[in-house]
mmCIF file of C-alpha atoms in Angstrom:
data_model
loop_
_atom_site.group_PDB
_atom_site.id
_atom_site.type_symbol
_atom_site.label_atom_id
_atom_site.label_comp_id
_atom_site.label_asym_id
_atom_site.label_seq_id
_atom_site.Cartn_x
_atom_site.Cartn_y
_atom_site.Cartn_z
ATOM 1 C CA MET A 1 -76.006 -22.892 27.302
ATOM 2 C CA ALA A 2 -75.519 -19.211 26.424
ATOM 3 C CA ARG A 3 -75.980 -18.163 30.061
ATOM 4 C CA ARG A 4 -73.457 -20.779 31.209
ATOM 5 C CA LYS A 5 -70.931 -19.417 28.791
ATOM 6 C CA GLU A 6 -71.454 -15.926 30.008
ATOM 7 C CA LEU A 7 -71.010 -17.056 33.622
ATOM 8 C CA ASN A 8 -67.726 -18.839 32.711
ATOM 9 C CA TYR A 9 -66.477 -15.692 31.022
ATOM 10 C CA PHE A 10 -67.392 -13.580 34.082
ATOM 11 C CA ILE A 11 -65.469 -16.030 36.342
ATOM 12 C CA LEU A 12 -62.355 -15.776 34.091
ATOM 13 C CA ILE A 13 -62.330 -11.997 34.272
ATOM 14 C CA THR A 14 -62.770 -12.078 38.003
ATOM 15 C CA MET A 15 -59.781 -14.481 38.440
ATOM 16 C CA LEU A 16 -57.620 -12.229 36.211
ATOM 17 C CA PHE A 17 -58.634 -9.018 37.988
ATOM 18 C CA SER A 18 -56.033 -6.816 36.466
ATOM 19 C CA LEU A 19 -55.864 -8.349 32.971
ATOM 20 C CA THR A 20 -56.513 -5.633 30.424
ATOM 21 C CA VAL A 21 -55.293 -6.548 27.007
ATOM 22 C CA LEU A 22 -57.086 -9.130 24.851
ATOM 23 C CA PHE A 23 -55.156 -11.345 22.489
ATOM 24 C CA VAL A 24 -57.251 -13.591 20.309
ATOM 25 C CA PHE A 25 -55.831 -16.921 19.034
ATOM 26 C CA HIS A 26 -57.444 -20.014 17.430
ATOM 27 C CA LYS A 27 -57.917 -22.986 19.756
ATOM 28 C CA ARG A 28 -55.581 -25.862 19.489
ATOM 29 C CA GLU A 29 -54.505 -28.652 21.891
ATOM 30 C CA PHE A 30 -51.504 -27.732 24.077
ATOM 31 C CA SER A 31 -48.326 -29.798 23.611
ATOM 32 C CA HIS A 32 -45.516 -30.069 26.151
ATOM 33 C CA LYS A 33 -41.896 -29.279 25.944
ATOM 34 C CA LYS A 34 -39.408 -31.187 28.190
ATOM 35 C CA VAL A 35 -37.331 -28.085 28.723
ATOM 36 C CA LEU A 36 -40.098 -26.332 30.674
ATOM 37 C CA SER A 37 -41.633 -27.879 33.786
ATOM 38 C CA TRP A 38 -44.251 -25.182 34.518
ATOM 39 C CA LYS A 39 -44.847 -25.640 38.252
ATOM 40 C CA TYR A 40 -47.005 -22.553 38.942
ATOM 41 C CA GLN A 41 -49.653 -23.029 41.616
ATOM 42 C CA THR A 42 -51.886 -19.925 41.680
ATOM 43 C CA ALA A 43 -54.915 -19.587 39.465
ATOM 44 C CA ASP A 44 -53.417 -16.625 37.632
ATOM 45 C CA ALA A 45 -50.189 -18.493 37.106
ATOM 46 C CA GLN A 46 -51.862 -21.659 35.901
ATOM 47 C CA ILE A 47 -53.789 -19.735 33.187
ATOM 48 C CA LEU A 48 -50.751 -17.777 32.130
ATOM 49 C CA THR A 49 -48.632 -20.944 32.106
ATOM 50 C CA LYS A 50 -51.040 -22.612 29.691
ATOM 51 C CA ALA A 51 -51.135 -19.540 27.474
ATOM 52 C CA CYS A 52 -47.343 -19.305 27.444
ATOM 53 C CA ARG A 53 -46.951 -23.031 26.722
ATOM 54 C CA ALA A 54 -49.211 -22.549 23.740
ATOM 55 C CA LEU A 55 -47.157 -19.717 22.452
ATOM 56 C CA VAL A 56 -43.817 -21.400 23.031
ATOM 57 C CA ASN A 57 -45.147 -24.433 21.122
ATOM 58 C CA ASN A 58 -46.624 -22.342 18.297
ATOM 59 C CA SER A 59 -50.160 -23.273 19.410
ATOM 60 C CA ARG A 60 -53.045 -20.873 19.696
ATOM 61 C CA SER A 61 -55.683 -20.285 22.278
ATOM 62 C CA VAL A 62 -57.975 -17.530 23.651
ATOM 63 C CA PHE A 63 -56.888 -15.703 26.771
ATOM 64 C CA LEU A 64 -56.648 -12.275 28.467
ATOM 65 C CA TRP A 65 -53.362 -10.784 29.437
ATOM 66 C CA LYS A 66 -52.210 -8.315 32.066
ATOM 67 C CA ASN A 67 -49.324 -5.865 31.325
ATOM 68 C CA THR A 68 -48.727 -4.114 34.611
ATOM 69 C CA LEU A 69 -47.263 -5.125 37.913
ATOM 70 C CA ALA A 70 -49.495 -5.506 40.934
ATOM 71 C CA MET A 71 -48.274 -2.250 42.510
ATOM 72 C CA SER A 72 -46.803 0.957 41.063
ATOM 73 C CA PRO A 73 -43.948 2.862 42.765
ATOM 74 C CA MET A 74 -45.957 6.016 42.280
ATOM 75 C CA ASN A 75 -48.979 5.029 44.451
ATOM 76 C CA SER A 76 -47.610 2.603 47.025
ATOM 77 C CA SER A 77 -45.144 2.332 49.844
ATOM 78 C CA CYS A 78 -41.780 0.782 49.130
ATOM 79 C CA GLU A 79 -42.633 -2.172 51.421
ATOM 80 C CA ASP A 80 -45.844 -2.925 49.477
ATOM 81 C CA TYR A 81 -44.106 -2.388 46.135
ATOM 82 C CA ILE A 82 -41.377 -4.885 46.854
ATOM 83 C CA ASN A 83 -43.561 -7.413 48.553
ATOM 84 C CA LYS A 84 -46.579 -7.438 46.270
ATOM 85 C CA ASN A 85 -44.436 -7.410 43.154
ATOM 86 C CA HIS A 86 -42.443 -10.325 44.576
ATOM 87 C CA TYR A 87 -38.845 -8.950 44.306
ATOM 88 C CA ILE A 88 -36.101 -11.197 45.482
ATOM 89 C CA THR A 89 -34.933 -9.838 48.880
ATOM 90 C CA LYS A 90 -32.023 -12.151 49.792
ATOM 91 C CA PRO A 91 -29.295 -14.009 47.882
ATOM 92 C CA LEU A 92 -30.600 -17.333 46.603
ATOM 93 C CA SER A 93 -27.271 -19.135 46.927
ATOM 94 C CA GLU A 94 -23.835 -18.653 48.472
ATOM 95 C CA GLU A 95 -22.306 -18.685 45.036
ATOM 96 C CA GLU A 96 -24.400 -15.768 43.856
ATOM 97 C CA ALA A 97 -23.816 -13.847 47.151
ATOM 98 C CA GLU A 98 -20.059 -14.046 46.560
ATOM 99 C CA PHE A 99 -20.277 -12.972 42.898
ATOM 100 C CA PRO A 100 -22.046 -9.582 42.802
ATOM 101 C CA ILE A 101 -22.668 -8.017 39.411
ATOM 102 C CA ALA A 102 -22.987 -4.357 38.509
ATOM 103 C CA TYR A 103 -25.539 -3.316 35.933
ATOM 104 C CA ILE A 104 -25.389 -0.052 33.902
ATOM 105 C CA MET A 105 -28.894 0.536 32.631
ATOM 106 C CA THR A 106 -29.563 3.399 30.156
ATOM 107 C CA LEU A 107 -33.223 4.513 29.933
ATOM 108 C CA HIS A 108 -35.300 6.957 27.905
ATOM 109 C CA LYS A 109 -38.830 5.534 27.599
ATOM 110 C CA GLU A 110 -41.029 2.464 28.358
ATOM 111 C CA PHE A 111 -41.031 2.709 32.158
ATOM 112 C CA GLU A 112 -43.297 -0.362 32.632
ATOM 113 C CA THR A 113 -40.946 -2.416 30.397
ATOM 114 C CA PHE A 114 -38.025 -1.249 32.607
ATOM 115 C CA GLU A 115 -39.876 -2.262 35.718
ATOM 116 C CA ARG A 116 -40.123 -5.808 34.351
ATOM 117 C CA VAL A 117 -36.418 -5.832 33.324
ATOM 118 C CA LEU A 118 -35.303 -4.618 36.776
ATOM 119 C CA ARG A 119 -37.522 -7.106 38.662
ATOM 120 C CA THR A 120 -36.105 -9.913 36.583
ATOM 121 C CA VAL A 121 -32.417 -9.021 36.911
ATOM 122 C CA TYR A 122 -32.662 -7.793 40.482
ATOM 123 C CA ALA A 123 -30.792 -9.463 43.301
ATOM 124 C CA PRO A 124 -29.833 -7.760 46.572
ATOM 125 C CA GLN A 125 -26.148 -8.523 46.290
ATOM 126 C CA ASN A 126 -25.952 -6.868 42.835
ATOM 127 C CA VAL A 127 -25.821 -3.045 42.186
ATOM 128 C CA TYR A 128 -27.728 -1.075 39.520
ATOM 129 C CA CYS A 129 -26.743 2.247 38.164
ATOM 130 C CA ILE A 130 -29.522 3.905 36.159
ATOM 131 C CA HIS A 131 -28.778 6.567 33.497
ATOM 132 C CA ILE A 132 -31.869 8.454 32.405
ATOM 133 C CA ASP A 133 -31.736 10.332 29.150
ATOM 134 C CA ALA A 134 -31.778 14.012 30.052
ATOM 135 C CA LYS A 135 -34.499 14.441 27.368
ATOM 136 C CA ALA A 136 -36.880 12.147 29.219
ATOM 137 C CA THR A 137 -40.153 13.612 30.503
ATOM 138 C CA ASN A 138 -40.531 14.886 34.054
ATOM 139 C CA ASP A 139 -43.121 12.216 34.780
ATOM 140 C CA TYR A 140 -40.694 9.533 33.557
ATOM 141 C CA VAL A 141 -37.886 10.827 35.762
ATOM 142 C CA ARG A 142 -40.166 11.007 38.822
ATOM 143 C CA ALA A 143 -41.241 7.407 38.302
ATOM 144 C CA VAL A 144 -37.646 6.140 38.110
ATOM 145 C CA GLN A 145 -36.708 8.271 41.170
ATOM 146 C CA LYS A 146 -39.570 6.804 43.219
ATOM 147 C CA LEU A 147 -38.531 3.346 42.189
ATOM 148 C CA GLU A 148 -34.875 4.009 43.025
ATOM 149 C CA LYS A 149 -35.692 5.069 46.608
ATOM 150 C CA CYS A 150 -37.053 1.575 47.341
ATOM 151 C CA PHE A 151 -33.769 -0.252 46.901
ATOM 152 C CA PRO A 152 -30.354 0.494 48.646
ATOM 153 C CA ASN A 153 -28.501 -0.984 45.710
ATOM 154 C CA VAL A 154 -30.270 0.948 42.953
ATOM 155 C CA PHE A 155 -29.192 4.502 42.173
ATOM 156 C CA ILE A 156 -29.443 7.079 39.411
ATOM 157 C CA ALA A 157 -26.226 8.202 37.740
ATOM 158 C CA SER A 158 -24.759 11.353 39.283
ATOM 159 C CA ARG A 159 -24.669 12.965 35.790
ATOM 160 C CA MET A 160 -27.154 12.510 32.943
ATOM 161 C CA GLU A 161 -26.602 13.182 29.241
ATOM 162 C CA PRO A 162 -29.146 14.060 26.580
ATOM 163 C CA VAL A 163 -28.449 10.886 24.655
ATOM 164 C CA ILE A 164 -28.465 11.061 20.913
ATOM 165 C CA TYR A 165 -28.504 7.832 18.860
ATOM 166 C CA ALA A 166 -25.033 7.010 17.451
ATOM 167 C CA GLY A 167 -23.461 9.980 19.311
ATOM 168 C CA ILE A 168 -20.750 10.302 21.928
ATOM 169 C CA SER A 169 -23.446 10.968 24.559
ATOM 170 C CA ARG A 170 -24.410 7.287 24.478
ATOM 171 C CA LEU A 171 -20.877 6.301 25.452
ATOM 172 C CA GLN A 172 -20.715 9.075 28.055
ATOM 173 C CA ALA A 173 -23.801 7.699 29.747
ATOM 174 C CA ASP A 174 -22.071 4.428 30.417
ATOM 175 C CA LEU A 175 -18.912 6.104 31.572
ATOM 176 C CA HIS A 176 -20.777 8.245 34.085
ATOM 177 C CA CYS A 177 -22.236 5.067 35.652
ATOM 178 C CA MET A 178 -18.857 3.279 35.516
ATOM 179 C CA LYS A 179 -17.288 6.130 37.481
ATOM 180 C CA ASP A 180 -20.123 6.036 40.024
ATOM 181 C CA LEU A 181 -19.689 2.236 40.383
ATOM 182 C CA MET A 182 -15.932 2.448 41.205
ATOM 183 C CA THR A 183 -16.488 3.601 44.808
ATOM 184 C CA PRO A 184 -15.528 1.183 47.641
ATOM 185 C CA GLN A 185 -19.177 0.841 48.547
ATOM 186 C CA TRP A 186 -19.816 -1.393 45.527
ATOM 187 C CA GLN A 187 -17.597 -4.469 45.294
ATOM 188 C CA TRP A 188 -18.726 -6.121 42.063
ATOM 189 C CA LYS A 189 -16.987 -8.698 39.944
ATOM 190 C CA TYR A 190 -18.258 -7.744 36.459
ATOM 191 C CA ALA A 191 -20.160 -4.723 35.068
ATOM 192 C CA ILE A 192 -22.786 -5.398 32.386
ATOM 193 C CA ASN A 193 -24.440 -2.674 30.384
ATOM 194 C CA MET A 194 -28.113 -2.842 29.358
ATOM 195 C CA CYS A 195 -30.849 -0.596 27.865
ATOM 196 C CA GLY A 196 -34.360 -0.425 29.304
ATOM 197 C CA GLN A 197 -35.662 -2.595 26.469
ATOM 198 C CA ASP A 198 -33.265 -5.552 26.975
ATOM 199 C CA PHE A 199 -34.471 -8.638 28.822
ATOM 200 C CA PRO A 200 -32.371 -11.440 30.414
ATOM 201 C CA MET A 201 -32.517 -14.892 28.919
ATOM 202 C CA LYS A 202 -30.680 -16.415 31.898
ATOM 203 C CA THR A 203 -31.308 -16.428 35.614
ATOM 204 C CA ASN A 204 -28.870 -14.603 37.930
ATOM 205 C CA LYS A 205 -27.155 -17.893 38.769
ATOM 206 C CA GLU A 206 -26.842 -18.736 35.099
ATOM 207 C CA ILE A 207 -25.360 -15.285 34.389
ATOM 208 C CA VAL A 208 -22.846 -15.886 37.196
ATOM 209 C CA HIS A 209 -21.815 -19.195 35.697
ATOM 210 C CA HIS A 210 -21.583 -17.620 32.186
ATOM 211 C CA LEU A 211 -19.260 -14.911 33.506
ATOM 212 C CA LYS A 212 -17.135 -17.294 35.519
ATOM 213 C CA GLN A 213 -16.242 -19.179 32.400
ATOM 214 C CA PHE A 214 -14.183 -16.134 31.287
ATOM 215 C CA LYS A 215 -12.046 -16.179 34.492
ATOM 216 C CA GLY A 216 -11.850 -12.449 34.781
ATOM 217 C CA LYS A 217 -11.477 -11.738 31.051
ATOM 218 C CA ASN A 218 -13.638 -8.969 29.538
ATOM 219 C CA ILE A 219 -16.376 -9.805 27.053
ATOM 220 C CA THR A 220 -16.439 -7.285 24.229
ATOM 221 C CA PRO A 221 -17.594 -9.012 21.029
ATOM 222 C CA GLY A 222 -16.061 -7.514 17.881
ATOM 223 C CA THR A 223 -13.468 -7.583 15.130
ATOM 224 C CA LYS A 224 -11.553 -5.226 12.896
ATOM 225 C CA PRO A 225 -13.984 -2.910 11.112
ATOM 226 C CA PRO A 226 -15.607 -4.261 7.962
ATOM 227 C CA GLN A 227 -15.548 -1.965 4.922
ATOM 228 C CA HIS A 228 -19.018 -0.675 5.525
ATOM 229 C CA ALA A 229 -18.061 0.584 8.985
ATOM 230 C CA VAL A 230 -14.758 2.280 8.149
ATOM 231 C CA HIS A 231 -16.450 5.662 7.616
ATOM 232 C CA ARG A 232 -17.465 5.758 11.279
ATOM 233 C CA THR A 233 -13.946 6.648 12.405
ATOM 234 C CA LYS A 234 -12.510 7.951 9.128
ATOM 235 C CA TYR A 235 -14.659 11.079 9.045
ATOM 236 C CA SER A 236 -15.800 13.618 11.631
ATOM 237 C CA TYR A 237 -19.421 13.460 12.909
ATOM 238 C CA ARG A 238 -21.244 15.948 15.182
ATOM 239 C CA GLU A 239 -24.201 15.658 17.489
ATOM 240 C CA TYR A 240 -27.052 18.061 16.708
ATOM 241 C CA MET A 241 -30.000 18.758 18.941
ATOM 242 C CA ASP A 242 -32.749 21.396 19.152
ATOM 243 C CA ASN A 243 -36.271 21.386 20.507
ATOM 244 C CA ASN A 244 -37.542 19.091 17.760
ATOM 245 C CA HIS A 245 -34.665 17.033 16.554
ATOM 246 C CA ALA A 246 -31.653 15.142 17.826
ATOM 247 C CA PHE A 247 -29.282 13.306 15.456
ATOM 248 C CA VAL A 248 -25.655 12.736 14.457
ATOM 249 C CA HIS A 249 -24.578 14.636 11.301
ATOM 250 C CA GLY A 250 -21.708 13.476 9.124
ATOM 251 C CA THR A 251 -19.103 15.732 7.598
ATOM 252 C CA LYS A 252 -16.463 15.308 4.905
ATOM 253 C CA LYS A 253 -13.702 16.252 7.299
ATOM 254 C CA LEU A 254 -11.132 13.471 7.698
ATOM 255 C CA LYS A 255 -10.064 12.560 11.203
ATOM 256 C CA LYS A 256 -6.469 12.288 12.368
ATOM 257 C CA PRO A 257 -5.176 8.743 13.152
ATOM 258 C CA PRO A 258 -6.083 7.297 16.510
ATOM 259 C CA PRO A 259 -3.809 8.271 19.459
ATOM 260 C CA HIS A 260 -0.940 6.038 20.547
ATOM 261 C CA ASN A 261 -1.117 4.115 17.254
ATOM 262 C CA ILE A 262 -4.079 2.189 18.624
ATOM 263 C CA THR A 263 -5.703 -0.187 16.177
ATOM 264 C CA ILE A 264 -9.405 0.439 16.091
ATOM 265 C CA PHE A 265 -11.766 -2.509 16.367
ATOM 266 C CA PHE A 266 -15.484 -2.557 15.716
ATOM 267 C CA GLY A 267 -18.301 -4.557 17.420
ATOM 268 C CA SER A 268 -21.067 -4.627 19.937
ATOM 269 C CA ALA A 269 -21.925 -1.709 22.213
ATOM 270 C CA TYR A 270 -22.762 -4.320 24.868
ATOM 271 C CA TYR A 271 -20.102 -5.642 27.181
ATOM 272 C CA ALA A 272 -19.301 -7.482 30.447
ATOM 273 C CA VAL A 273 -16.065 -6.124 31.922
ATOM 274 C CA SER A 274 -14.080 -6.672 35.070
ATOM 275 C CA ARG A 275 -13.621 -4.115 37.867
ATOM 276 C CA GLY A 276 -10.011 -3.752 36.930
ATOM 277 C CA PHE A 277 -10.904 -2.920 33.392
ATOM 278 C CA GLY A 278 -13.520 -0.393 34.589
ATOM 279 C CA HIS A 279 -10.758 1.355 36.537
ATOM 280 C CA PHE A 280 -8.434 1.157 33.487
ATOM 281 C CA VAL A 281 -10.911 2.903 31.085
ATOM 282 C CA LEU A 282 -11.295 5.769 33.663
ATOM 283 C CA THR A 283 -7.640 6.343 34.426
ATOM 284 C CA ASP A 284 -5.320 5.066 31.689
ATOM 285 C CA LYS A 285 -3.966 7.796 29.410
ATOM 286 C CA ARG A 286 -4.607 5.722 26.277
ATOM 287 C CA ALA A 287 -8.240 5.169 27.257
ATOM 288 C CA ILE A 288 -8.688 8.906 28.028
ATOM 289 C CA ASP A 289 -7.063 9.922 24.808
ATOM 290 C CA LEU A 290 -9.131 7.450 22.838
ATOM 291 C CA LEU A 291 -12.240 8.863 24.386
ATOM 292 C CA GLY A 292 -11.190 12.355 23.290
ATOM 293 C CA TRP A 293 -10.410 11.175 19.807
ATOM 294 C CA SER A 294 -13.754 9.340 19.579
ATOM 295 C CA TRP A 295 -15.741 12.457 20.430
ATOM 296 C CA ASP A 296 -16.605 13.164 16.837
ATOM 297 C CA THR A 297 -16.971 9.570 15.526
ATOM 298 C CA TYR A 298 -20.155 7.695 14.608
ATOM 299 C CA SER A 299 -21.448 5.429 17.322
ATOM 300 C CA PRO A 300 -18.256 5.442 19.361
ATOM 301 C CA ASP A 301 -19.677 2.931 21.912
ATOM 302 C CA GLU A 302 -19.330 0.266 19.150
ATOM 303 C CA HIS A 303 -15.538 0.711 18.993
ATOM 304 C CA TYR A 304 -14.416 2.161 22.319
ATOM 305 C CA TRP A 305 -14.842 -0.918 24.603
ATOM 306 C CA VAL A 306 -13.888 -3.405 21.908
ATOM 307 C CA THR A 307 -10.657 -1.504 21.042
ATOM 308 C CA LEU A 308 -9.460 -1.098 24.629
ATOM 309 C CA ASN A 309 -10.013 -4.703 25.426
ATOM 310 C CA ARG A 310 -7.601 -5.592 22.559
ATOM 311 C CA LEU A 311 -4.711 -3.837 24.340
ATOM 312 C CA SER A 312 -2.644 -6.622 25.687
ATOM 313 C CA ASP A 313 -1.797 -4.969 29.012
ATOM 314 C CA ALA A 314 -5.361 -3.848 29.856
ATOM 315 C CA PRO A 315 -6.764 -5.728 32.928
ATOM 316 C CA GLY A 316 -8.704 -8.741 31.723
ATOM 317 C CA ALA A 317 -7.753 -8.011 28.059
ATOM 318 C CA MET A 318 -8.592 -10.408 25.204
ATOM 319 C CA PRO A 319 -6.379 -9.243 22.347
ATOM 320 C CA ASP A 320 -7.386 -12.136 20.075
ATOM 321 C CA ALA A 321 -11.096 -12.054 20.861
ATOM 322 C CA THR A 322 -13.707 -12.026 18.122
ATOM 323 C CA TRP A 323 -17.443 -12.381 18.558
ATOM 324 C CA GLU A 324 -17.509 -14.746 21.495
ATOM 325 C CA GLY A 325 -19.481 -14.042 24.650
ATOM 326 C CA ASP A 326 -23.046 -14.533 23.448
ATOM 327 C CA LEU A 327 -24.211 -11.389 25.249
ATOM 328 C CA ARG A 328 -27.193 -10.475 22.908
ATOM 329 C CA CYS A 329 -29.843 -12.045 20.790
ATOM 330 C CA ILE A 330 -30.827 -9.471 18.182
ATOM 331 C CA LYS A 331 -32.957 -9.963 15.029
ATOM 332 C CA TRP A 332 -31.527 -7.607 12.380
ATOM 333 C CA LEU A 333 -33.603 -6.731 9.405
ATOM 334 C CA ASP A 334 -30.831 -7.500 6.911
ATOM 335 C CA GLN A 335 -30.395 -10.997 8.478
ATOM 336 C CA PHE A 336 -33.977 -12.090 9.113
ATOM 337 C CA GLY A 337 -36.002 -10.022 6.595
ATOM 338 C CA GLU A 338 -39.433 -8.480 7.077
ATOM 339 C CA LYS A 339 -41.163 -11.794 7.868
ATOM 340 C CA GLY A 340 -38.498 -12.881 10.316
ATOM 341 C CA CYS A 341 -39.761 -10.477 13.047
ATOM 342 C CA HIS A 342 -43.211 -11.242 14.542
ATOM 343 C CA GLY A 343 -43.334 -7.785 16.094
ATOM 344 C CA HIS A 344 -41.989 -4.844 14.153
ATOM 345 C CA TYR A 345 -38.668 -3.273 13.291
ATOM 346 C CA VAL A 346 -37.245 -0.087 14.746
ATOM 347 C CA ARG A 347 -33.903 1.066 13.281
ATOM 348 C CA ASP A 348 -33.657 -2.365 11.678
ATOM 349 C CA ILE A 349 -33.878 -4.190 15.026
ATOM 350 C CA CYS A 350 -36.902 -6.435 15.778
ATOM 351 C CA ILE A 351 -39.176 -5.500 18.636
ATOM 352 C CA TYR A 352 -40.134 -9.059 19.597
ATOM 353 C CA GLY A 353 -43.737 -10.184 19.231
ATOM 354 C CA GLN A 354 -45.134 -13.349 20.761
ATOM 355 C CA GLY A 355 -44.361 -15.324 17.627
ATOM 356 C CA ASP A 356 -40.660 -14.776 18.365
ATOM 357 C CA LEU A 357 -40.773 -16.761 21.639
ATOM 358 C CA PRO A 358 -39.726 -20.110 20.171
ATOM 359 C CA TRP A 359 -36.695 -18.497 18.489
ATOM 360 C CA LEU A 360 -35.688 -16.628 21.677
ATOM 361 C CA LEU A 361 -35.916 -19.791 23.767
ATOM 362 C CA GLN A 362 -33.729 -21.730 21.375
ATOM 363 C CA ASN A 363 -30.895 -19.240 21.890
ATOM 364 C CA THR A 364 -28.171 -19.401 24.531
ATOM 365 C CA CYS A 365 -27.566 -15.646 24.764
ATOM 366 C CA VAL A 366 -27.430 -13.816 28.096
ATOM 367 C CA PHE A 367 -29.872 -11.020 27.062
ATOM 368 C CA ALA A 368 -32.189 -10.301 24.121
ATOM 369 C CA ASN A 369 -32.947 -6.894 22.546
ATOM 370 C CA LYS A 370 -35.609 -5.443 22.217
ATOM 371 C CA PHE A 371 -38.992 -5.539 23.943
ATOM 372 C CA GLU A 372 -42.009 -3.313 24.439
ATOM 373 C CA LEU A 373 -44.425 -4.471 27.134
ATOM 374 C CA HIS A 374 -47.347 -2.331 25.815
ATOM 375 C CA SER A 375 -46.922 -3.481 22.249
ATOM 376 C CA TYR A 376 -46.463 -7.258 22.892
ATOM 377 C CA PRO A 377 -47.185 -8.136 26.514
ATOM 378 C CA PRO A 378 -47.120 -11.940 26.089
ATOM 379 C CA THR A 379 -43.525 -12.017 24.822
ATOM 380 C CA LEU A 380 -42.156 -10.405 27.980
ATOM 381 C CA GLU A 381 -44.634 -11.980 30.349
ATOM 382 C CA CYS A 382 -43.832 -15.526 29.197
ATOM 383 C CA LEU A 383 -40.101 -14.984 29.312
ATOM 384 C CA GLU A 384 -40.386 -13.704 32.845
ATOM 385 C CA LEU A 385 -42.567 -16.666 33.943
ATOM 386 C CA ILE A 386 -40.063 -19.127 32.539
ATOM 387 C CA LEU A 387 -37.111 -17.313 34.154
ATOM 388 C CA ARG A 388 -38.817 -17.080 37.505
ATOM 389 C CA GLU A 389 -39.574 -20.783 37.456
ATOM 390 C CA ARG A 390 -35.968 -21.580 36.675
ATOM 391 C CA THR A 391 -34.814 -19.300 39.397
ATOM 392 C CA LEU A 392 -37.039 -21.098 41.838
ATOM 393 C CA SER A 393 -35.752 -24.491 40.787
ATOM 394 C CA GLN A 394 -32.069 -23.320 41.152
ATOM 395 C CA SER A 395 -32.526 -21.569 44.519
ATOM 396 C CA GLU A 396 -30.777 -22.864 47.640
ATOM 397 C CA THR A 397 -33.020 -20.586 49.691
ATOM 398 C CA GLU A 398 -36.664 -21.385 50.404
ATOM 399 C CA ILE A 399 -39.079 -19.193 48.417
ATOM 400 C CA ASP A 400 -42.768 -18.840 49.126
ATOM 401 C CA PRO A 401 -44.814 -20.399 46.198
ATOM 402 C CA SER A 402 -46.814 -17.175 45.863
ATOM 403 C CA TRP A 403 -43.598 -15.618 44.514
ATOM 404 C CA TYR A 404 -44.375 -16.770 40.940
ATOM 405 C CA LEU A 405 -46.275 -13.675 39.746
#
């Protein structure tokens, strides 16, 4: 009996040749959810599917888990990288082909997590501008550069900022990409900004449907500043950086009122905006002056887009908008408490563990924030499997069954 168990264990490892991280759970019978159909055919996919179903249904089992793609951009040709990692290489429907989306992706760490994010949101009709934090390591930059060269619609921003949390540099990073995306080469309908630790909760077709509901209006969730956020634009703040530290430092200096009597709104740093609005923020004098005024505010990306979208004559404006748009699922510490996050908190935001999967799948948001592949591989792996299955079921183009993994 002991020898038979050892043989079974050896066979399992052979089947999962690249699986490296062991997660131990107690055995329990799998249950089924009607919302997931789980059609995967390969041996790897069948095992991962069972494991993911267990996690989604709060069951427990014993399994091994991989946390890297089949090929790395650093040691493979672009053809092998794209084919063996099963990237989508043609539009999966006419509707998607006619509704290209631009993505602004700001990165500073977690290259393997970013790889998974890009593979999941990638479609050949879309365009992807990548801003790399100027403080990132040389190895990190080289990895992104190698990846970029494999795709004609993926490019690195023409200018890179040393991004400081809550500083003007975070807003500048987005604006550099927005400027690069405004060339005639890229004819997109909406631009969506992401960080490298976001992950989509919808397929590309579902994102297209979500955006179409707004009929060209910009999605910038927010409202007038609550009392606890007033200080962000009332006083002057400065970015500070040396070899060891980078942070935003507050002062007691009062700021002048906003230019053009603009009413400041406060909200999410994440948005989905029309091409016309992108041109507006780069050329309109009010937008340019607001950017200059925002230079010494705290976290200006959380008021800049929201405020400009409330100007009634801005392209795609929503002057009466509040928090609609459902762009992000985020577990905040003050809302969910210490036990509400099954991973861990960073700056009061939950890094999702596998125990957060049921909560994530109950939400209707477009993206979720945040993930770390190395810390909690099953969370991201299972979401990707579910999304890739939904993508397959929605596709109007034939896809090889081996595409699953």
